[in-house]
Backbone as a ProteinNet text record, in pm:
[ID]
protein_1_A
[PRIMARY]
XXXXXXXXXXXXXXXXXXXXXXXXXXXXXXXXXXXXXXXXXXXXXXXXXXXXXXXXXXXXXXXXXXXXXXXXXXXXXXXXXXXXXXXXXXXXXXXXXXXXXXXXXXXXXXXXXXXXXXXXXXXXXXXXXXXXXXXXXXXXXXXXXXXXXXXXXXXXXXXXXXXXXXXXXXXXXXXXXXXXXXXXXXXX
[TERTIARY]
-906.6	-787.7	-667.3	-692.8	-583.8	-530	-621.4	-576.3	-479.8	-509.6	-419	-283.8	-284.6	-158.4	-80.5	-151.7	-86.7	-31.4	-107.8	-62.5	66.5	73.1	193.7	314	291.2	400.8	445.5	354.6	388.2	455.2	450.6	511.9	656.2	746.8	889	954.8	1013.5	1079.4	1185.9	1190.1	1289.9	1243.5	1129	1077.8	991.7	965.3	878.7	741.4	688.6	557.1	557.7	663.5	675.6	673.3	753.5	758.8	625.3	554.6	423.1	325.4	324.7	235.8	271.9	400.6	446.6	401.1	417.9	376	224.9	150.5	4.1	-50.8	1.2	-46.3	-16.2	105	144.3	67.5	45.3	-32.2	-173.4	-237.6	-374.5	-379.7	-282.1	-277.8	-264.9	-176.5	-158.7	-285.4	-352.9	-473.8	-586.8	-587.9	-697	-656	-536.9	-496	-547	-674.7	-739.4	-762	-720.4	-745.6	-621.1	-506	-383.8	-304.3	-182.6	-88.5	-125.5	-198.8	-230	-323.3	-394.9	-484.9	-405.3	-277.2	-193.5	-171	-181.5	-152.1	-242.4	-375.7	-457.5	-444.3	-418.2	-402.6	-274.1	-164.4	-38.5	-56.8	-120.7	-140.1	-224	-333.6	-421	-348.3	-274.9	-211.7	-84.7	9.1	141.9	158.3	73.5	79.4	-22.8	-150.6	-257.6	-265.4	-261.2	-280.9	-155.5	-41.1	79.9	173.8	167.2	256.3	402.4	426.5	564.3	631.9	554.4	606.4	508.6	548.9	458.8	407.8	320.5	260	365.3	466.1	568.2	645.7	682.1	753.4	668.4	539.5	449.3	449.5	435.9	434.5	568.7	678	810.8	825.7	782.6	790.1	709.9	587.7	501.5	558.7	611.2	667.8	786.9	875	991.7	947.2	854.6	806.2	741.3	668.6	599.9	698.5	806.9	901.1	1003.9	1004.6	1098.6	1034	1114.7	1056.2	998.7	895.9	834.8	700.5	646.2	514.1	524.9	440.1	447	430.3	338.3	315.8	440.1	505.9	628.4	738.6	754.7	856.6	833.4	708	675.3	699.5	664.9	684.1	832.2	914.2	1058.1	1112.2	1072	1121.1	1067.4	939.7	880.6	948	965	1028.2	1169.6	1245.6	1382.7	1383.9	1293	1282.9	1247.7	1160.3	1113.7	1214.8	1283.4	1367.8	1478.9	1534.6	1647.3	1614.6	1712.2	1694.2	1587.3	1578.1	1474.4	1335.6	1320.7	1193.3	1159.5	1261.7	1242	1191.6	1253.2	1211.4	1067.6	1032.6	897.8	794.3	816.8	717.6	711.3	823.9	824.6	741.8	762.8	684.8	536.5	506.6	367.6	297.5	370.4	310.6	293.2	384.8	378.6	278	252.6	165.3	20.2	-48.5	-188.6	-209.8	-132.7	-154.2	-113.7	-11.4	30.3	-81	-139.2	-250.3	-370.1	-404.7	-519.4	-499.3	-382.2	-357.1	-352.3	-303.5	-302.7	-446.6	-532.3	-672.6	-742.6	-717.1	-779.5	-731.6	-602.6	-550.1	-611.7	-627.8	-684.8	-831.5	-905.4	-1047.3	-1073.3	-980.7	-986.7	-1120.3	-1166.2	-1290.5	-1408.7	-1412.6	-1522	-1513.7	-1392.9	-1376.3	-1395.6	-1343.1	-1344.4	-1484.3	-1573.6	-1705.1	-1819.4	-1789.3	-1893.8	-1942.5	-2070.3	-2132.1	-2119.3	-2139.7	-2137.8	-1996.5	-1900	-1761.4	-1725.2	-1771.8	-1746.7	-1809.8	-1931.1	-1996.6	-1920.3	-1875.5	-1798.8	-1670.6	-1603.3	-1480.6	-1508.9	-1618.6	-1655.7	-1680.3	-1749.5	-1774.8	-1646.5	-1552.3	-1424	-1345.7	-1354.9	-1286.9	-1342.9	-1476.4	-1538.2	-1492.8	-1489	-1443.9	-1299.2	-1214.4	-1072.8	-1056.1	-1135.2	-1129.6	-1167.4	-1270.3	-1312.3	-1202.9	-1136.3	-1027.7	-913.6	-877.5	-767.9	-803.6	-927.3	-971	-966.5	-1010.2	-1006.6	-864.4	-771	-630.3	-576.5	-606.2	-558.3	-611.8	-739.6	-797.6	-734.4	-709.6	-643.8	-503	-428.9	-293.4	-295.6	-389.6	-401.4	-434.4	-527.4	-563.8	-443.5	-360.3	-241.8	-143	-126.1	-34.7	-85.1	-215.1	-272.6	-265.4	-295.7	-288.7	-148.4	-48.7	90.1	144.8	67.5	105.1	239.6	255.6	378	362.7	417.2	395.7	453.6	578.2	639.5	564.3	532.6	455.1	318.5	254.1	124.5	142.9	247	273.6	310.3	389.2	423.9	297.7	211.3	85.5	1.1	-20.9	-105.3	-43.9	87.9	154.8	144.5	165.9	156	13.3	-81	-223.3	-259.5	-219.5	-248.8	-176.9	-51.9	25.6	-38.3	-81.5	-139.5	-281.1	-364.2	-505.3	-531.8	-468.7	-498.5	-409.8	-280.5	-186.2	-145.9	-200.3	-178.2	-29.2	47.2	189.4	202.9	296.9	321.4	353.6	287.7	305	449.8	521.1	661.1	744.6	721.9	794.9	760.1	633.9	592.7	659.5	664	726.6	875.4	941.6	1083.6	1103.3	1021.1	1029.5	1001.3	901.2	868	982.8	1047.3	1162.3	1276.3	1301.6	1408.5	1374.6	1248	1205.2	1217.1	1179.5	1190.7	1335.5	1426.4	1569.4	1621.5	1579	1624.4	1564.9
-2335.8	-2300.7	-2384.5	-2514.6	-2599.8	-2553.2	-2501.3	-2451.9	-2336	-2247.3	-2134.5	-2185.3	-2284.5	-2339.3	-2400.8	-2475.7	-2535.3	-2428	-2319.7	-2211	-2150.7	-2133.1	-2077.1	-2168.6	-2298	-2392.9	-2411.6	-2396	-2426.2	-2310.1	-2191.4	-2076.3	-2065.6	-2109.4	-2112	-1983.9	-1904.3	-1780.1	-1806.3	-1716.7	-1725.4	-1801.2	-1869.1	-1942.1	-1850.7	-1897.1	-1819.8	-1799.2	-1903.8	-1896.2	-1790.3	-1789.3	-1689.7	-1548.1	-1523.4	-1389.2	-1350.6	-1446.6	-1417	-1378.3	-1454.1	-1423.4	-1287.4	-1259.8	-1131.1	-1017.6	-1035.6	-933.9	-913.3	-1021.6	-1013.9	-949.2	-992.1	-937.4	-788.6	-750.1	-609.2	-525.5	-578.7	-509.6	-481.4	-582.5	-564.9	-467.4	-475.3	-380.1	-238.6	-218.8	-86.8	-39.7	-130.4	-94.8	-52.1	-103.6	-72.7	16	72.8	167.7	305.5	327.6	453.6	530.3	654	736.7	771.8	740.6	778	657.5	684.2	578.3	491.8	545.1	466.7	349.9	356.3	247.6	120.9	137.6	22.6	-70.6	-19.1	-100	-222.8	-206.6	-328.5	-421	-363.8	-447	-529.7	-466.7	-541	-649.4	-613.1	-708.3	-827.1	-799.3	-907.1	-1003	-948.8	-1032.8	-1100.6	-1021.8	-1075.1	-1130.4	-1088.6	-1141.8	-1253.7	-1219.1	-1315	-1427.3	-1391.2	-1492.1	-1575.5	-1509.6	-1583	-1612.4	-1532.1	-1552.6	-1522.2	-1436.2	-1405	-1307.2	-1219.5	-1125.1	-1121.5	-1059.3	-1050.3	-907.1	-888.6	-756.5	-649.2	-682	-583.2	-540	-636.8	-602.7	-513.6	-543.2	-461.9	-318.2	-301.2	-165.8	-96.6	-171.1	-112.9	-66.2	-149.5	-113.6	12.4	17.1	133.1	257.6	244.1	359.8	417.3	330.6	377.5	436.8	369.4	417.9	554.7	573.8	702.4	814.3	780.7	885.4	918.2	842.3	867.6	957.6	1031.6	1112.7	1023.7	1071.2	996.9	939.7	863.3	803.7	686	685.8	583.7	442.7	423.2	289.6	239.7	327	288.1	255.2	340.9	316.2	183.2	157	32.1	-88.4	-74.3	-187.4	-217.3	-114.3	-134.9	-211.6	-169.4	-236.1	-378.4	-396.2	-528.8	-622.6	-575	-657	-696	-601.1	-630.5	-731.1	-714.2	-806.2	-947.8	-956	-1086.3	-1157.3	-1080.5	-1148.6	-1060.4	-973.5	-892.1	-799.6	-778.7	-684	-729.4	-858.5	-908.1	-883.7	-906.1	-878.2	-729.9	-645.7	-501.7	-462.9	-516.8	-485.3	-530.5	-649.3	-703.5	-616.4	-585.7	-508.1	-363.3	-307.5	-170.6	-161.6	-254	-255.8	-277.6	-373.2	-404.1	-287.8	-210.9	-97.6	22.2	40.7	157.1	139.2	17.5	-4.6	41.8	5.9	48.4	201.1	281.4	425.1	478.3	417.6	460	434.2	316.7	283.6	374.6	390.3	473.9	618.3	673.6	814.4	833.3	735	743.9	749	662.6	663.1	793.6	840	964.4	1081.6	1086.3	1195.1	1191.6	1070.7	1057.2	1101	1067.8	1102.2	1210.1	1303.7	1401.3	1475.7	1526.6	1604.7	1522.8	1396.9	1311.3	1289.4	1262.5	1237.3	1363.4	1473.4	1596.4	1651.1	1626.7	1690.5	1591.2	1466.7	1367.2	1361.1	1387	1391	1255.7	1147.1	1014.2	972.6	1009.9	981.9	1060.3	1183.1	1263	1198.1	1145.5	1075.9	948.9	874.3	752.1	785.1	891.6	932.2	972.4	1041.7	1078.1	952.6	855	729.4	655.9	654.2	588.5	659.6	791.1	865.3	825.9	811.3	771.3	630.9	540.2	404.1	400.2	477.9	482.4	538.3	637.6	695.2	591	513.7	408.9	304.4	267.2	167.8	221.7	347.3	408.4	414	451.7	457.1	317	216.6	78.9	35	64.8	28.9	99.7	228.7	305.1	245.3	211.7	153.5	18.1	-63.7	-193.3	-175.3	-79.3	-54	-4	84.3	136.2	23.2	-63.9	-177.5	-267.1	-291.2	-375.7	-310.3	-177.5	-107.4	-115.9	-96.6	-99.5	-241.1	-342.8	-482.2	-518.1	-473.4	-505.4	-413.8	-313.4	-217.1	-151.4	-109.4	-42.1	107.7	153.5	290.4	394.7	377.2	477	493.4	384.1	403.2	467.8	434.5	497	646	683.8	826.6	900	835.9	896.7	916.4	815.8	826.4	941.8	945.1	1050.2	1188.4	1199.3	1327.3	1376	1285.8	1322.8	1360.9	1283.8	1312.6	1450.7	1480.6	1611.4	1723.6	1701.7	1805.8	1842.5	1742.1	1768.5	1822.3	1758.1	1793.4	1920.6	1932.3	2044.7	2165.6	2140.8	2251.9	2282.4	2209.1	2232.6	2233.7	2142.3	2129.1	2058.1	2101.5	2041.8	1893.2	1809.9	1664.9	1622.3	1692.5	1659.5	1669.6	1774.8	1790.3	1677.9	1638.5	1530	1397.5	1368.9	1244.4	1244.8	1357.6	1366.5	1347	1413.7	1400.7	1256.2	1194.8	1056.5	962.1	985.4	903.3	915.5	1038.8	1062	995.6	1010.2	945.8	792.8	739.2	595.1	547.9	628.7	594.2	595.4	696.2	708.4	599.3
345.5	422.7	377.9	350.6	305.2	171.3	85.2	-44.8	-26.6	70.6	95.3	143.1	231.2	279.2	162.4	75.3	-40.5	-132.7	-151.5	-238.6	-184	-51.9	8.8	-14.5	-14.4	-28	-172.2	-269.6	-408	-479.7	-425.9	-491.5	-443.8	-527.9	-494.2	-544.6	-454.4	-496.9	-603.1	-703.1	-808.2	-932.4	-924.2	-1040	-1126.6	-1249.2	-1338.8	-1276.9	-1216.2	-1152	-1041.4	-963.2	-856	-913.3	-1017	-1075.2	-1138.6	-1197.8	-1254.6	-1143.8	-1033.6	-920.9	-861.7	-847.4	-795.2	-887.1	-1018.5	-1114.7	-1109.2	-1117.8	-1120.3	-993	-879.3	-751.4	-740.5	-774.5	-766	-867.3	-986.6	-1089.2	-1038.3	-981	-931.1	-814	-724.9	-613	-666.9	-762.6	-821.4	-891.2	-960.2	-1033.3	-939.9	-817.6	-725.7	-608.6	-614.1	-511.3	-552.3	-526.3	-560.3	-431.8	-427.9	-311	-232.9	-283.8	-214.3	-170	-130.1	-98.1	20.2	117.5	237.3	207.5	98.2	60.9	29.7	0.5	-33.4	86.4	208.2	327.1	337.7	336.7	349.1	227.9	110.7	-7.9	0.4	42.8	63.1	168.1	277.6	386.8	340.7	274.3	229.7	136.3	41.6	-60.7	-10.2	43.3	71.7	213.1	306.6	443.4	459.7	438	465	361.4	231.6	128.1	100.7	80.1	42.4	159	265.1	378.1	347.4	248.2	208	303.7	363.6	462.5	579.8	691	805.2	822.1	920.6	945.2	968.8	1049.3	1082.8	958.7	875	750.9	660.8	653	571.3	621.1	750.9	807.8	788.7	802.1	779.4	634.8	541.1	399.3	372.3	425	401.8	469.4	590.6	660.9	584.9	538.3	462.7	329.2	261.3	131.2	143.7	253.8	274.2	306	371.4	412.3	304.1	195.9	86.2	-18.4	-94.6	-201.5	-311.1	-374.4	-484.5	-446.5	-537.9	-520.1	-424.3	-323.2	-219.4	-276.1	-368.6	-424.5	-498.2	-571.7	-643.5	-543.2	-442.7	-340.4	-269.7	-232.8	-163.3	-254.2	-381.4	-472.1	-493.5	-500.1	-514.2	-393.6	-274.8	-153.8	-141.7	-174.5	-167.9	-268	-392	-494.9	-457.4	-403.6	-363	-248.5	-155.5	-41	-88.1	-189.3	-235.4	-325.2	-415.7	-514.2	-569.2	-486.8	-530.2	-646.3	-734.2	-844.7	-943.5	-970	-1061	-1002	-874.7	-807.3	-812.2	-796.6	-805.2	-943.4	-1047.4	-1184.8	-1209.7	-1161.1	-1181.5	-1110.7	-984.1	-909.3	-957.2	-998.8	-1050	-1178	-1269.5	-1393.5	-1364.3	-1277.3	-1244.6	-1175.4	-1097.6	-1028	-1120.8	-1214.1	-1303.1	-1416.9	-1461.1	-1576.3	-1557.2	-1448.3	-1436.5	-1442.1	-1367.2	-1380.8	-1518.6	-1578.3	-1711.9	-1813.4	-1806.9	-1897.1	-1870.2	-1742.9	-1706	-1750.2	-1720.8	-1756.9	-1908.5	-1981.5	-2127.3	-2180.7	-2128.6	-2171	-2132.8	-2010.6	-1966.4	-2051.1	-2080.9	-2163.7	-2303.6	-2357.2	-2491.1	-2493.4	-2386.9	-2379	-2273.8	-2258.9	-2150.6	-2143.2	-2254.1	-2251.2	-2200.8	-2238.9	-2194	-2042.9	-1990.7	-1847.9	-1764.2	-1809.2	-1729.3	-1707.4	-1799.1	-1789.9	-1773.6	-1750.6	-1737.1	-1592	-1574	-1441.7	-1370.4	-1441.6	-1380.4	-1339.2	-1415.8	-1378.5	-1252.9	-1243.1	-1123.5	-999.8	-1014.9	-903.7	-864.5	-965	-937.3	-861.8	-900.4	-830.8	-686.4	-663.8	-525.7	-442.4	-500.5	-429.2	-397	-490.9	-468.2	-358.1	-351.1	-244	-108	-99.8	27.2	67.9	-27.5	1.3	45.8	-20	16.8	158	191.9	326.9	431.3	403.6	497.2	515.9	408.1	416.2	501.5	482	559.1	707.6	739	879	940.9	865.8	915.4	946.2	857.3	879.8	1003.7	1016	1131.7	1262	1265.9	1386.7	1419.7	1317.6	1341.4	1396.9	1343.1	1392.6	1536.7	1567.4	1704.6	1801.1	1761.1	1846.8	1874.3	1774.7	1793.8	1889.2	1876.9	1967.8	2111.4	2129.8	2263.7	2320.9	2238.7	2285.9	2332.9	2257.4	2291.9	2400.7	2438.3	2541.8	2512	2384.5	2341.7	2366.5	2477.5	2521.7	2426.2	2382.2	2294.9	2163.4	2091.2	1968.5	1992	2103.2	2134.5	2157.5	2231.7	2256	2126.6	2041	1912.1	1829.3	1826.7	1752.6	1805.1	1937.8	1997	1976.8	1992.8	1972.5	1828.9	1735.4	1593.8	1558.2	1606.1	1580.2	1632.9	1756	1815.2	1741.4	1707.3	1638.3	1504.4	1429.6	1297.9	1309.2	1390.9	1397.2	1477.4	1592.1	1681.8	1653.3	1638	1625.2	1480.7	1386.3	1243.7	1206.8	1268.2	1238.5	1103.3	1023.9	893.4	910.9	830.7	840.7	817.4	731.4	704.8	832.8	909.8	1036.2	1133.7	1133.9	1223	1184	1054	1008.2	1045	1025.7	1061.9	1211.4	1291.6	1437	1480.8	1419.2	1452.6	1418.8	1305.5	1267.8	1367.2	1411.4	1508.6	1641.9	1685.2	1808.8	1798.9	1685.1	1664.5	1671.5	1615.6	1622	1764.9	1839.3	1976.8	2064.2
[MASK]
++++++++++++++++++++++++++++++++++++++++++++++++++++++++++++++++++++++++++++++++++++++++++++++++++++++++++++++++++++++++++++++++++++++++++++++++++++++++++++++++++++++++++++++++++++++++++++

């Protein structure tokens, strides 16, 4: 525990060491964000909230909410916002590069060996397993967020959550409309 506290204290924003840690952390998060953008939430929280203490839970959720509601890839959007929050334009450049490199490398390899990947039974099984793991991570994050809302007795967010859940699951309302409605309700 003391090592974590020391690590938080020794990483000075704006230094070469800071930018290397920011790059490395974002690169690894991007490399292991398999299964969709929501998987990024626990990875961001673990690295930047729990391990480094650079941001808090609320900031993480704000970054993810804004990133999800903007056009484009959620991981790229989140990395841009995180990088800017951490170190302005230089932080943005570092996190953007670190987030874009893993999928670029992966897609280049897959494109080069497409026939091998597309028809390999074992690769298909591995992908199915990764989808199951990603689903479990997303469910865990959702349950943790719900527990925090209930503990804090925040009525409006709980009602927005329940309304959105019902609208999507029961009434098959388009998720885009729900996100827009939720944003408007949050503003009001």
